[in-house]
PDB file of C-alpha atoms in Angstrom:
ATOM      1  CA  MET A 206       1.097 -14.355  -9.326  1.00 54.00           C
ATOM      2  CA  LEU A 207       1.539 -12.068  -6.358  1.00 54.00           C
ATOM      3  CA  GLY A 208       4.876 -11.492  -4.687  1.00 52.00           C
ATOM      4  CA  CYS A 209       5.581  -9.099  -1.850  1.00 48.00           C
ATOM      5  CA  ARG A 210       8.888  -8.480  -0.112  1.00 48.00           C
ATOM      6  CA  ALA A 211       8.043  -7.440   3.435  1.00 47.00           C
ATOM      7  CA  LYS A 212      10.009  -4.850   5.397  1.00 49.00           C
ATOM      8  CA  SER A 213      11.957  -6.434   8.214  1.00 44.00           C
ATOM      9  CA  SER A 214      14.137  -5.084  11.009  1.00 42.00           C
ATOM     10  CA  ARG A 215      15.096  -8.632  12.004  1.00 45.00           C
ATOM     11  CA  ALA A 216      17.476  -9.303   9.135  1.00 46.00           C
ATOM     12  CA  ALA A 217      19.154  -7.698   6.153  1.00 50.00           C
ATOM     13  CA  GLU A 218      16.866  -9.778   3.946  1.00 75.00           C
ATOM     14  CA  GLY A 219      13.132  -9.527   4.573  1.00 92.00           C
ATOM     15  CA  ASP A 220      10.427 -12.148   4.337  1.00 95.00           C
ATOM     16  CA  VAL A 221       9.422 -13.284   0.842  1.00 96.00           C
ATOM     17  CA  VAL A 222       5.850 -14.429   0.119  1.00 97.00           C
ATOM     18  CA  LEU A 223       4.845 -16.043  -3.182  1.00 97.00           C
ATOM     19  CA  LEU A 224       1.114 -16.556  -3.843  1.00 97.00           C
ATOM     20  CA  VAL A 225       0.284 -18.227  -7.151  1.00 97.00           C
ATOM     21  CA  MET A 226      -3.209 -18.420  -8.697  1.00 96.00           C
ATOM     22  CA  ASP A 227      -3.249 -21.184 -11.300  1.00 96.00           C
ATOM     23  CA  THR A 228      -4.845 -20.355 -14.708  1.00 94.00           C
ATOM     24  CA  PHE A 229      -5.918 -16.889 -13.559  1.00 95.00           C
ATOM     25  CA  ARG A 230      -6.674 -14.596 -16.503  1.00 93.00           C
ATOM     26  CA  ALA A 231      -5.126 -11.134 -16.342  1.00 91.00           C
ATOM     27  CA  ASP A 232      -8.243  -9.566 -17.861  1.00 93.00           C
ATOM     28  CA  SER A 233     -10.135 -10.322 -14.635  1.00 95.00           C
ATOM     29  CA  LEU A 234      -7.979  -7.824 -12.743  1.00 93.00           C
ATOM     30  CA  GLY A 235      -9.606  -4.438 -12.328  1.00 92.00           C
ATOM     31  CA  LEU A 236     -12.718  -5.674 -14.141  1.00 95.00           C
ATOM     32  CA  ARG A 237     -16.202  -4.641 -13.038  1.00 95.00           C
ATOM     33  CA  MET A 238     -19.319  -6.706 -13.776  1.00 92.00           C
ATOM     34  CA  ASN A 239     -22.857  -5.802 -12.732  1.00 86.00           C
ATOM     35  CA  GLY A 240     -21.321  -2.741 -11.096  1.00 89.00           C
ATOM     36  CA  GLN A 241     -19.055  -4.847  -8.833  1.00 93.00           C
ATOM     37  CA  GLU A 242     -15.321  -5.498  -8.830  1.00 97.00           C
ATOM     38  CA  VAL A 243     -14.291  -9.036  -9.748  1.00 98.00           C
ATOM     39  CA  THR A 244     -11.008  -8.767  -7.797  1.00 98.00           C
ATOM     40  CA  PRO A 245     -11.457  -6.133  -5.055  1.00 97.00           C
ATOM     41  CA  ASN A 246      -8.741  -7.546  -2.762  1.00 97.00           C
ATOM     42  CA  ILE A 247      -6.039  -7.764  -5.417  1.00 97.00           C
ATOM     43  CA  ASN A 248      -7.012  -4.332  -6.737  1.00 96.00           C
ATOM     44  CA  ARG A 249      -6.584  -2.862  -3.263  1.00 96.00           C
ATOM     45  CA  PHE A 250      -3.297  -4.705  -2.733  1.00 96.00           C
ATOM     46  CA  GLY A 251      -2.016  -3.493  -6.118  1.00 94.00           C
ATOM     47  CA  LYS A 252      -2.514   0.146  -5.138  1.00 94.00           C
ATOM     48  CA  GLU A 253      -0.118  -0.341  -2.207  1.00 92.00           C
ATOM     49  CA  CYS A 254       2.622  -2.131  -4.142  1.00 91.00           C
ATOM     50  CA  LEU A 255       4.882  -2.169  -7.169  1.00 91.00           C
ATOM     51  CA  THR A 256       2.866  -3.764  -9.967  1.00 89.00           C
ATOM     52  CA  PHE A 257       3.809  -5.085 -13.386  1.00 88.00           C
ATOM     53  CA  THR A 258       1.412  -4.329 -16.244  1.00 84.00           C
ATOM     54  CA  HIS A 259       3.241  -6.531 -18.757  1.00 85.00           C
ATOM     55  CA  ALA A 260       4.045  -9.999 -17.454  1.00 83.00           C
ATOM     56  CA  TYR A 261       4.418 -13.175 -19.476  1.00 86.00           C
ATOM     57  CA  SER A 262       4.310 -16.847 -18.616  1.00 88.00           C
ATOM     58  CA  ALA A 263       7.321 -18.903 -19.695  1.00 90.00           C
ATOM     59  CA  ALA A 264       4.989 -21.656 -20.932  1.00 88.00           C
ATOM     60  CA  PRO A 265       1.221 -22.364 -21.153  1.00 87.00           C
ATOM     61  CA  SER A 266       1.190 -25.055 -18.478  1.00 89.00           C
ATOM     62  CA  THR A 267       1.595 -25.045 -14.703  1.00 92.00           C
ATOM     63  CA  LYS A 268       4.451 -27.514 -14.420  1.00 91.00           C
ATOM     64  CA  TYR A 269       6.635 -25.834 -17.036  1.00 91.00           C
ATOM     65  CA  SER A 270       5.816 -22.339 -15.765  1.00 94.00           C
ATOM     66  CA  MET A 271       6.503 -23.137 -12.115  1.00 95.00           C
ATOM     67  CA  SER A 272       9.781 -24.805 -13.117  1.00 95.00           C
ATOM     68  CA  SER A 273      10.758 -21.486 -14.712  1.00 95.00           C
ATOM     69  CA  ILE A 274       9.581 -19.412 -11.740  1.00 95.00           C
ATOM     70  CA  PHE A 275      11.585 -21.516  -9.301  1.00 96.00           C
ATOM     71  CA  SER A 276      14.720 -21.983 -11.435  1.00 95.00           C
ATOM     72  CA  GLY A 277      14.867 -18.701 -13.352  1.00 94.00           C
ATOM     73  CA  MET A 278      15.300 -20.634 -16.623  1.00 94.00           C
ATOM     74  CA  TYR A 279      13.141 -21.124 -19.703  1.00 93.00           C
ATOM     75  CA  PRO A 280      11.916 -24.696 -20.368  1.00 91.00           C
ATOM     76  CA  PRO A 281      14.844 -25.599 -22.681  1.00 91.00           C
ATOM     77  CA  GLY A 282      17.167 -24.610 -19.825  1.00 91.00           C
ATOM     78  CA  HIS A 283      15.542 -26.510 -16.965  1.00 92.00           C
ATOM     79  CA  GLY A 284      14.407 -29.384 -19.188  1.00 90.00           C
ATOM     80  CA  VAL A 285      10.826 -29.738 -17.936  1.00 89.00           C
ATOM     81  CA  GLU A 286       9.090 -29.912 -21.308  1.00 83.00           C
ATOM     82  CA  TYR A 287       6.688 -32.774 -20.661  1.00 80.00           C
ATOM     83  CA  ALA A 288       4.114 -33.245 -17.886  1.00 74.00           C
ATOM     84  CA  ARG A 289       5.855 -36.233 -16.277  1.00 76.00           C
ATOM     85  CA  PHE A 290       9.339 -34.710 -16.288  1.00 83.00           C
ATOM     86  CA  THR A 291      10.963 -33.836 -12.954  1.00 84.00           C
ATOM     87  CA  LEU A 292      12.526 -30.478 -12.142  1.00 87.00           C
ATOM     88  CA  PRO A 293      16.261 -31.259 -12.110  1.00 86.00           C
ATOM     89  CA  ASP A 294      18.564 -30.860  -9.138  1.00 84.00           C
ATOM     90  CA  CYS A 295      19.308 -27.193  -9.795  1.00 89.00           C
ATOM     91  CA  LEU A 296      19.554 -23.953  -7.837  1.00 93.00           C
ATOM     92  CA  THR A 297      15.901 -23.129  -7.137  1.00 94.00           C
ATOM     93  CA  LEU A 298      14.501 -20.080  -5.368  1.00 95.00           C
ATOM     94  CA  ALA A 299      13.768 -22.169  -2.266  1.00 96.00           C
ATOM     95  CA  ARG A 300      17.255 -23.676  -2.206  1.00 95.00           C
ATOM     96  CA  TYR A 301      18.886 -20.278  -2.746  1.00 95.00           C
ATOM     97  CA  LEU A 302      17.006 -18.746   0.188  1.00 96.00           C
ATOM     98  CA  SER A 303      17.414 -21.841   2.368  1.00 95.00           C
ATOM     99  CA  GLN A 304      21.184 -21.567   1.968  1.00 95.00           C
ATOM    100  CA  ARG A 305      20.908 -17.996   3.283  1.00 95.00           C
ATOM    101  CA  GLY A 306      19.185 -19.032   6.486  1.00 95.00           C
ATOM    102  CA  TYR A 307      15.549 -18.649   5.468  1.00 96.00           C
ATOM    103  CA  PHE A 308      12.787 -20.916   6.682  1.00 96.00           C
ATOM    104  CA  THR A 309      11.287 -22.238   3.440  1.00 97.00           C
ATOM    105  CA  GLY A 310       7.698 -23.519   3.482  1.00 97.00           C
ATOM    106  CA  GLY A 311       5.176 -24.287   0.762  1.00 96.00           C
ATOM    107  CA  VAL A 312       1.543 -25.447   0.552  1.00 96.00           C
ATOM    108  CA  ILE A 313       0.300 -26.612  -2.845  1.00 94.00           C
ATOM    109  CA  SER A 314      -2.949 -27.765  -4.434  1.00 94.00           C
ATOM    110  CA  ASN A 315      -1.866 -28.779  -7.945  1.00 92.00           C
ATOM    111  CA  PRO A 316      -1.061 -32.516  -8.238  1.00 87.00           C
ATOM    112  CA  TRP A 317       1.692 -31.816 -10.788  1.00 88.00           C
ATOM    113  CA  LEU A 318       3.620 -30.024  -8.029  1.00 90.00           C
ATOM    114  CA  ALA A 319       3.025 -32.728  -5.424  1.00 83.00           C
ATOM    115  CA  PRO A 320       5.693 -33.798  -2.930  1.00 78.00           C
ATOM    116  CA  GLU A 321       6.470 -37.416  -2.172  1.00 63.00           C
ATOM    117  CA  ILE A 322       8.145 -36.921   1.197  1.00 48.00           C
ATOM    118  CA  GLY A 323       7.428 -35.402   4.612  1.00 42.00           C
ATOM    119  CA  PRO A 324       8.929 -32.388   6.420  1.00 45.00           C
ATOM    120  CA  GLU A 325      12.614 -31.649   6.775  1.00 48.00           C
ATOM    121  CA  SER A 326      13.317 -32.525   3.161  1.00 45.00           C
ATOM    122  CA  SER A 327      16.926 -32.512   2.054  1.00 43.00           C
ATOM    123  CA  LEU A 328      18.118 -30.125  -0.606  1.00 44.00           C
ATOM    124  CA  ARG A 329      18.154 -32.749  -3.372  1.00 44.00           C
ATOM    125  CA  SER A 330      15.367 -33.357  -5.877  1.00 40.00           C
ATOM    126  CA  MET A 331      12.553 -35.703  -4.867  1.00 49.00           C
ATOM    127  CA  GLY A 332       9.097 -36.421  -6.242  1.00 66.00           C
ATOM    128  CA  PHE A 333       8.580 -33.929  -9.098  1.00 83.00           C
ATOM    129  CA  GLY A 334      11.451 -31.865  -7.712  1.00 86.00           C
ATOM    130  CA  PHE A 335       9.478 -28.819  -6.607  1.00 91.00           C
ATOM    131  CA  ASN A 336      10.175 -29.492  -2.927  1.00 89.00           C
ATOM    132  CA  ASN A 337      13.855 -28.956  -3.712  1.00 87.00           C
ATOM    133  CA  GLY A 338      15.159 -26.623  -0.970  1.00 92.00           C
ATOM    134  CA  PHE A 339      11.958 -26.506   1.081  1.00 94.00           C
ATOM    135  CA  TYR A 340      12.079 -27.337   4.784  1.00 94.00           C
ATOM    136  CA  TYR A 341       8.297 -27.876   4.739  1.00 94.00           C
ATOM    137  CA  TYR A 342       6.335 -28.743   1.589  1.00 93.00           C
ATOM    138  CA  ARG A 343       2.822 -30.194   1.725  1.00 91.00           C
ATOM    139  CA  ASN A 344      -0.381 -30.820  -0.185  1.00 90.00           C
ATOM    140  CA  ALA A 345      -3.142 -28.634   1.225  1.00 91.00           C
ATOM    141  CA  ARG A 346      -5.486 -31.601   1.452  1.00 77.00           C
ATOM    142  CA  GLU A 347      -4.896 -35.319   1.096  1.00 63.00           C
ATOM    143  CA  LYS A 348      -8.544 -36.434   0.871  1.00 62.00           C
ATOM    144  CA  ARG A 349     -11.947 -34.761   0.817  1.00 68.00           C
ATOM    145  CA  GLU A 350     -15.353 -36.333   1.347  1.00 73.00           C
ATOM    146  CA  VAL A 351     -17.775 -35.217  -1.378  1.00 74.00           C
ATOM    147  CA  GLU A 352     -20.991 -36.680  -2.763  1.00 81.00           C
ATOM    148  CA  ASP A 353     -20.260 -38.966  -5.725  1.00 82.00           C
ATOM    149  CA  SER A 354     -22.425 -36.824  -8.004  1.00 82.00           C
ATOM    150  CA  MET A 355     -20.267 -33.732  -7.282  1.00 88.00           C
ATOM    151  CA  LYS A 356     -16.763 -35.231  -7.237  1.00 87.00           C
ATOM    152  CA  MET A 357     -15.791 -33.665 -10.554  1.00 90.00           C
ATOM    153  CA  PHE A 358     -16.265 -30.278  -8.866  1.00 91.00           C
ATOM    154  CA  ALA A 359     -13.815 -31.013  -6.053  1.00 90.00           C
ATOM    155  CA  PRO A 360     -10.643 -32.122  -7.871  1.00 91.00           C
ATOM    156  CA  PHE A 361      -8.429 -29.695  -5.953  1.00 93.00           C
ATOM    157  CA  PRO A 362      -8.329 -28.218  -2.448  1.00 94.00           C
ATOM    158  CA  SER A 363     -10.243 -24.948  -2.250  1.00 95.00           C
ATOM    159  CA  GLY A 364      -8.427 -21.699  -1.600  1.00 97.00           C
ATOM    160  CA  GLU A 365      -9.808 -21.652   1.928  1.00 96.00           C
ATOM    161  CA  GLU A 366      -8.332 -25.095   2.518  1.00 95.00           C
ATOM    162  CA  VAL A 367      -5.000 -23.883   1.147  1.00 97.00           C
ATOM    163  CA  ASN A 368      -5.098 -20.931   3.543  1.00 97.00           C
ATOM    164  CA  GLU A 369      -5.916 -23.170   6.494  1.00 96.00           C
ATOM    165  CA  SER A 370      -2.894 -25.367   5.733  1.00 96.00           C
ATOM    166  CA  PHE A 371      -0.753 -22.308   4.959  1.00 97.00           C
ATOM    167  CA  PHE A 372      -1.368 -20.686   8.330  1.00 97.00           C
ATOM    168  CA  THR A 373      -1.108 -23.981  10.179  1.00 96.00           C
ATOM    169  CA  MET A 374       2.376 -24.200   8.678  1.00 96.00           C
ATOM    170  CA  ILE A 375       3.258 -20.658   9.759  1.00 96.00           C
ATOM    171  CA  ASP A 376       1.817 -21.011  13.266  1.00 96.00           C
ATOM    172  CA  ARG A 377       2.924 -24.551  14.105  1.00 94.00           C
ATOM    173  CA  GLN A 378       5.619 -25.840  11.761  1.00 93.00           C
ATOM    174  CA  ILE A 379       8.410 -23.269  11.966  1.00 94.00           C
ATOM    175  CA  PRO A 380      11.075 -24.747  14.305  1.00 94.00           C
ATOM    176  CA  GLU A 381      12.584 -22.800  17.173  1.00 93.00           C
ATOM    177  CA  GLY A 382      15.872 -22.609  15.296  1.00 93.00           C
ATOM    178  CA  TYR A 383      14.217 -20.437  12.648  1.00 94.00           C
ATOM    179  CA  LYS A 384      12.529 -18.012  15.056  1.00 87.00           C
ATOM    180  CA  GLY A 385      13.644 -14.474  14.275  1.00 89.00           C
ATOM    181  CA  LYS A 386      14.974 -15.475  10.857  1.00 94.00           C
ATOM    182  CA  PRO A 387      13.464 -14.452   7.507  1.00 96.00           C
ATOM    183  CA  ARG A 388      10.916 -16.734   5.806  1.00 97.00           C
ATOM    184  CA  PHE A 389      10.110 -17.745   2.251  1.00 97.00           C
ATOM    185  CA  LEU A 390       6.433 -18.741   2.174  1.00 98.00           C
ATOM    186  CA  TYR A 391       4.684 -20.147  -0.902  1.00 98.00           C
ATOM    187  CA  ALA A 392       1.010 -21.005  -1.475  1.00 98.00           C
ATOM    188  CA  HIS A 393      -0.547 -22.271  -4.706  1.00 98.00           C
ATOM    189  CA  TYR A 394      -4.277 -21.842  -5.468  1.00 98.00           C
ATOM    190  CA  MET A 395      -6.414 -23.718  -8.060  1.00 97.00           C
ATOM    191  CA  ASP A 396      -9.780 -21.943  -7.756  1.00 97.00           C
ATOM    192  CA  SER A 397      -9.651 -20.310 -11.210  1.00 96.00           C
ATOM    193  CA  HIS A 398      -8.762 -23.646 -12.855  1.00 96.00           C
ATOM    194  CA  GLN A 399     -11.418 -25.807 -14.529  1.00 95.00           C
ATOM    195  CA  PRO A 400     -14.055 -26.913 -13.564  1.00 95.00           C
ATOM    196  CA  TRP A 401     -14.344 -23.402 -11.977  1.00 96.00           C
ATOM    197  CA  LEU A 402     -17.163 -24.458  -9.659  1.00 96.00           C
ATOM    198  CA  GLY A 403     -16.818 -25.862  -6.166  1.00 94.00           C
ATOM    199  CA  PRO A 404     -18.958 -28.774  -4.942  1.00 94.00           C
ATOM    200  CA  THR A 405     -21.331 -26.353  -3.179  1.00 93.00           C
ATOM    201  CA  VAL A 406     -22.679 -22.825  -3.545  1.00 94.00           C
ATOM    202  CA  ARG A 407     -20.176 -20.104  -2.696  1.00 94.00           C
ATOM    203  CA  LYS A 408     -22.207 -17.688  -0.629  1.00 92.00           C
ATOM    204  CA  GLY A 409     -22.163 -14.165  -1.952  1.00 93.00           C
ATOM    205  CA  ILE A 410     -20.288 -15.222  -5.108  1.00 95.00           C
ATOM    206  CA  THR A 411     -22.306 -17.905  -6.958  1.00 94.00           C
ATOM    207  CA  GLY A 412     -24.530 -16.048  -9.430  1.00 93.00           C
ATOM    208  CA  LYS A 413     -22.937 -12.694  -8.599  1.00 93.00           C
ATOM    209  CA  PHE A 414     -22.088 -11.895 -12.217  1.00 94.00           C
ATOM    210  CA  HIS A 415     -24.993 -13.735 -13.858  1.00 91.00           C
ATOM    211  CA  GLU A 416     -27.838 -11.866 -15.484  1.00 82.00           C
ATOM    212  CA  HIS A 417     -30.649 -13.316 -13.391  1.00 74.00           C
ATOM    213  CA  ALA A 418     -30.493 -16.117 -10.830  1.00 80.00           C
ATOM    214  CA  THR A 419     -28.141 -16.284  -7.843  1.00 83.00           C
ATOM    215  CA  GLY A 420     -27.258 -18.903  -5.239  1.00 85.00           C
ATOM    216  CA  GLU A 421     -28.819 -22.372  -5.464  1.00 88.00           C
ATOM    217  CA  GLU A 422     -30.859 -21.625  -8.588  1.00 87.00           C
ATOM    218  CA  SER A 423     -27.810 -20.382 -10.489  1.00 91.00           C
ATOM    219  CA  PHE A 424     -25.573 -23.170  -9.196  1.00 95.00           C
ATOM    220  CA  GLY A 425     -27.770 -25.965 -10.572  1.00 93.00           C
ATOM    221  CA  GLU A 426     -27.759 -24.491 -14.077  1.00 94.00           C
ATOM    222  CA  ASP A 427     -24.016 -23.767 -13.861  1.00 96.00           C
ATOM    223  CA  VAL A 428     -23.322 -27.418 -13.027  1.00 95.00           C
ATOM    224  CA  LYS A 429     -25.312 -28.564 -16.083  1.00 94.00           C
ATOM    225  CA  LEU A 430     -23.365 -26.228 -18.383  1.00 95.00           C
ATOM    226  CA  VAL A 431     -19.935 -27.211 -17.059  1.00 96.00           C
ATOM    227  CA  ARG A 432     -20.843 -30.899 -17.372  1.00 95.00           C
ATOM    228  CA  LYS A 433     -21.795 -30.225 -20.995  1.00 94.00           C
ATOM    229  CA  ILE A 434     -18.321 -28.986 -21.906  1.00 94.00           C
ATOM    230  CA  ILE A 435     -16.386 -31.150 -19.413  1.00 94.00           C
ATOM    231  CA  PRO A 436     -17.971 -34.621 -19.440  1.00 91.00           C
ATOM    232  CA  GLU A 437     -17.604 -36.355 -16.094  1.00 85.00           C
ATOM    233  CA  GLU A 438     -16.260 -39.539 -17.692  1.00 82.00           C
ATOM    234  CA  THR A 439     -13.255 -37.759 -19.256  1.00 83.00           C
ATOM    235  CA  GLY A 440     -12.744 -34.653 -17.107  1.00 82.00           C
ATOM    236  CA  ARG A 441     -11.429 -32.859 -20.201  1.00 86.00           C
ATOM    237  CA  ILE A 442     -12.805 -29.812 -21.987  1.00 89.00           C
ATOM    238  CA  THR A 443     -14.593 -30.757 -25.215  1.00 90.00           C
ATOM    239  CA  THR A 444     -15.232 -28.741 -28.369  1.00 84.00           C
ATOM    240  CA  THR A 445     -18.982 -28.674 -27.738  1.00 86.00           C
ATOM    241  CA  GLU A 446     -20.598 -25.744 -29.540  1.00 91.00           C
ATOM    242  CA  LEU A 447     -22.206 -23.227 -27.190  1.00 94.00           C
ATOM    243  CA  SER A 448     -25.027 -20.810 -27.850  1.00 95.00           C
ATOM    244  CA  PRO A 449     -24.296 -17.103 -27.244  1.00 95.00           C
ATOM    245  CA  ASP A 450     -26.225 -17.295 -23.957  1.00 93.00           C
ATOM    246  CA  GLU A 451     -24.246 -20.365 -22.839  1.00 94.00           C
ATOM    247  CA  ALA A 452     -20.946 -18.709 -23.752  1.00 94.00           C
ATOM    248  CA  ALA A 453     -21.931 -15.604 -21.756  1.00 94.00           C
ATOM    249  CA  ARG A 454     -22.920 -17.783 -18.804  1.00 95.00           C
ATOM    250  CA  LEU A 455     -19.607 -19.650 -18.955  1.00 95.00           C
ATOM    251  CA  ARG A 456     -17.730 -16.351 -18.874  1.00 95.00           C
ATOM    252  CA  SER A 457     -19.727 -15.417 -15.767  1.00 95.00           C
ATOM    253  CA  ILE A 458     -18.866 -18.755 -14.163  1.00 96.00           C
ATOM    254  CA  TYR A 459     -15.182 -18.092 -14.776  1.00 97.00           C
ATOM    255  CA  ARG A 460     -15.376 -14.543 -13.406  1.00 97.00           C
ATOM    256  CA  GLU A 461     -17.017 -15.896 -10.252  1.00 97.00           C
ATOM    257  CA  ALA A 462     -14.190 -18.443  -9.923  1.00 98.00           C
ATOM    258  CA  ALA A 463     -11.747 -15.541 -10.257  1.00 98.00           C
ATOM    259  CA  CYS A 464     -13.746 -13.628  -7.644  1.00 98.00           C
ATOM    260  CA  TYR A 465     -13.518 -16.567  -5.238  1.00 98.00           C
ATOM    261  CA  ALA A 466      -9.763 -16.821  -5.897  1.00 98.00           C
ATOM    262  CA  ASP A 467      -9.521 -13.106  -5.068  1.00 98.00           C
ATOM    263  CA  PHE A 468     -11.484 -13.697  -1.838  1.00 98.00           C
ATOM    264  CA  CYS A 469      -8.967 -16.371  -0.831  1.00 98.00           C
ATOM    265  CA  ILE A 470      -6.024 -14.122  -1.686  1.00 98.00           C
ATOM    266  CA  GLY A 471      -7.595 -11.384   0.443  1.00 98.00           C
ATOM    267  CA  GLN A 472      -7.973 -13.889   3.282  1.00 98.00           C
ATOM    268  CA  ALA A 473      -4.301 -14.837   2.924  1.00 98.00           C
ATOM    269  CA  LEU A 474      -3.099 -11.232   2.861  1.00 97.00           C
ATOM    270  CA  GLU A 475      -5.149 -10.367   5.936  1.00 98.00           C
ATOM    271  CA  GLY A 476      -3.808 -13.408   7.783  1.00 98.00           C
ATOM    272  CA  LEU A 477      -0.245 -12.391   6.918  1.00 97.00           C
ATOM    273  CA  LYS A 478      -0.857  -8.839   8.129  1.00 95.00           C
ATOM    274  CA  GLN A 479      -2.225 -10.137  11.434  1.00 95.00           C
ATOM    275  CA  ARG A 480       0.976 -12.138  11.895  1.00 91.00           C
TER     276      ARG A 480
END
């Protein structure tokens, strides 16, 4: 998770930006493979900012963890201890800042955080409750056209799609009444989540940390391996035994997913700087 409080001369409180990378392993940060950084953008950003070397998730699942991030409570406190539970009508980060005059906007890609209503939401809980206090809260993508054979590799919006929706929100969805006021902006990325691959080759990244093949050649073999451990009919990780070479390849696939997530974070940070 990346958070940065921006300097602002417009208000006593500055802008607050929350960028969350779902299932991102901390051991990818600062790592080099094949002589190349896995997360060059985050590494560079970290050198400019206050960083935390010991950070812990409140729970090993997105819904419970995000409930804690937004409410400031552990799962027994906020009560979200099962996937279908709703975040209760409590004082969330978005509501707190909204009450202090902030524009509050979020773009998400995880279905367990999905909204059920449009813009100008009220401050009461709706859907799963994560839009509580947000003026604008949207899925990054409602529908995506993908070949049937590759649908299991497009379960979530890509980070680039998240960024497109994120900056559309910033450029077009902030009402005149909020101009000149501080903003709380939230974006949620799923690129380091299983199945780790996108539906197509990621130029410059696919095969980057593999031993041999890159691009199309690597992608085809990567798809076969991921389908071996995540059967298309279930979509769940199995306990299939892997050879040492397969395990090494799977680690490379994950590092490339982390690298792509880092690329998208870099894209987001650059877009924020330009604005």
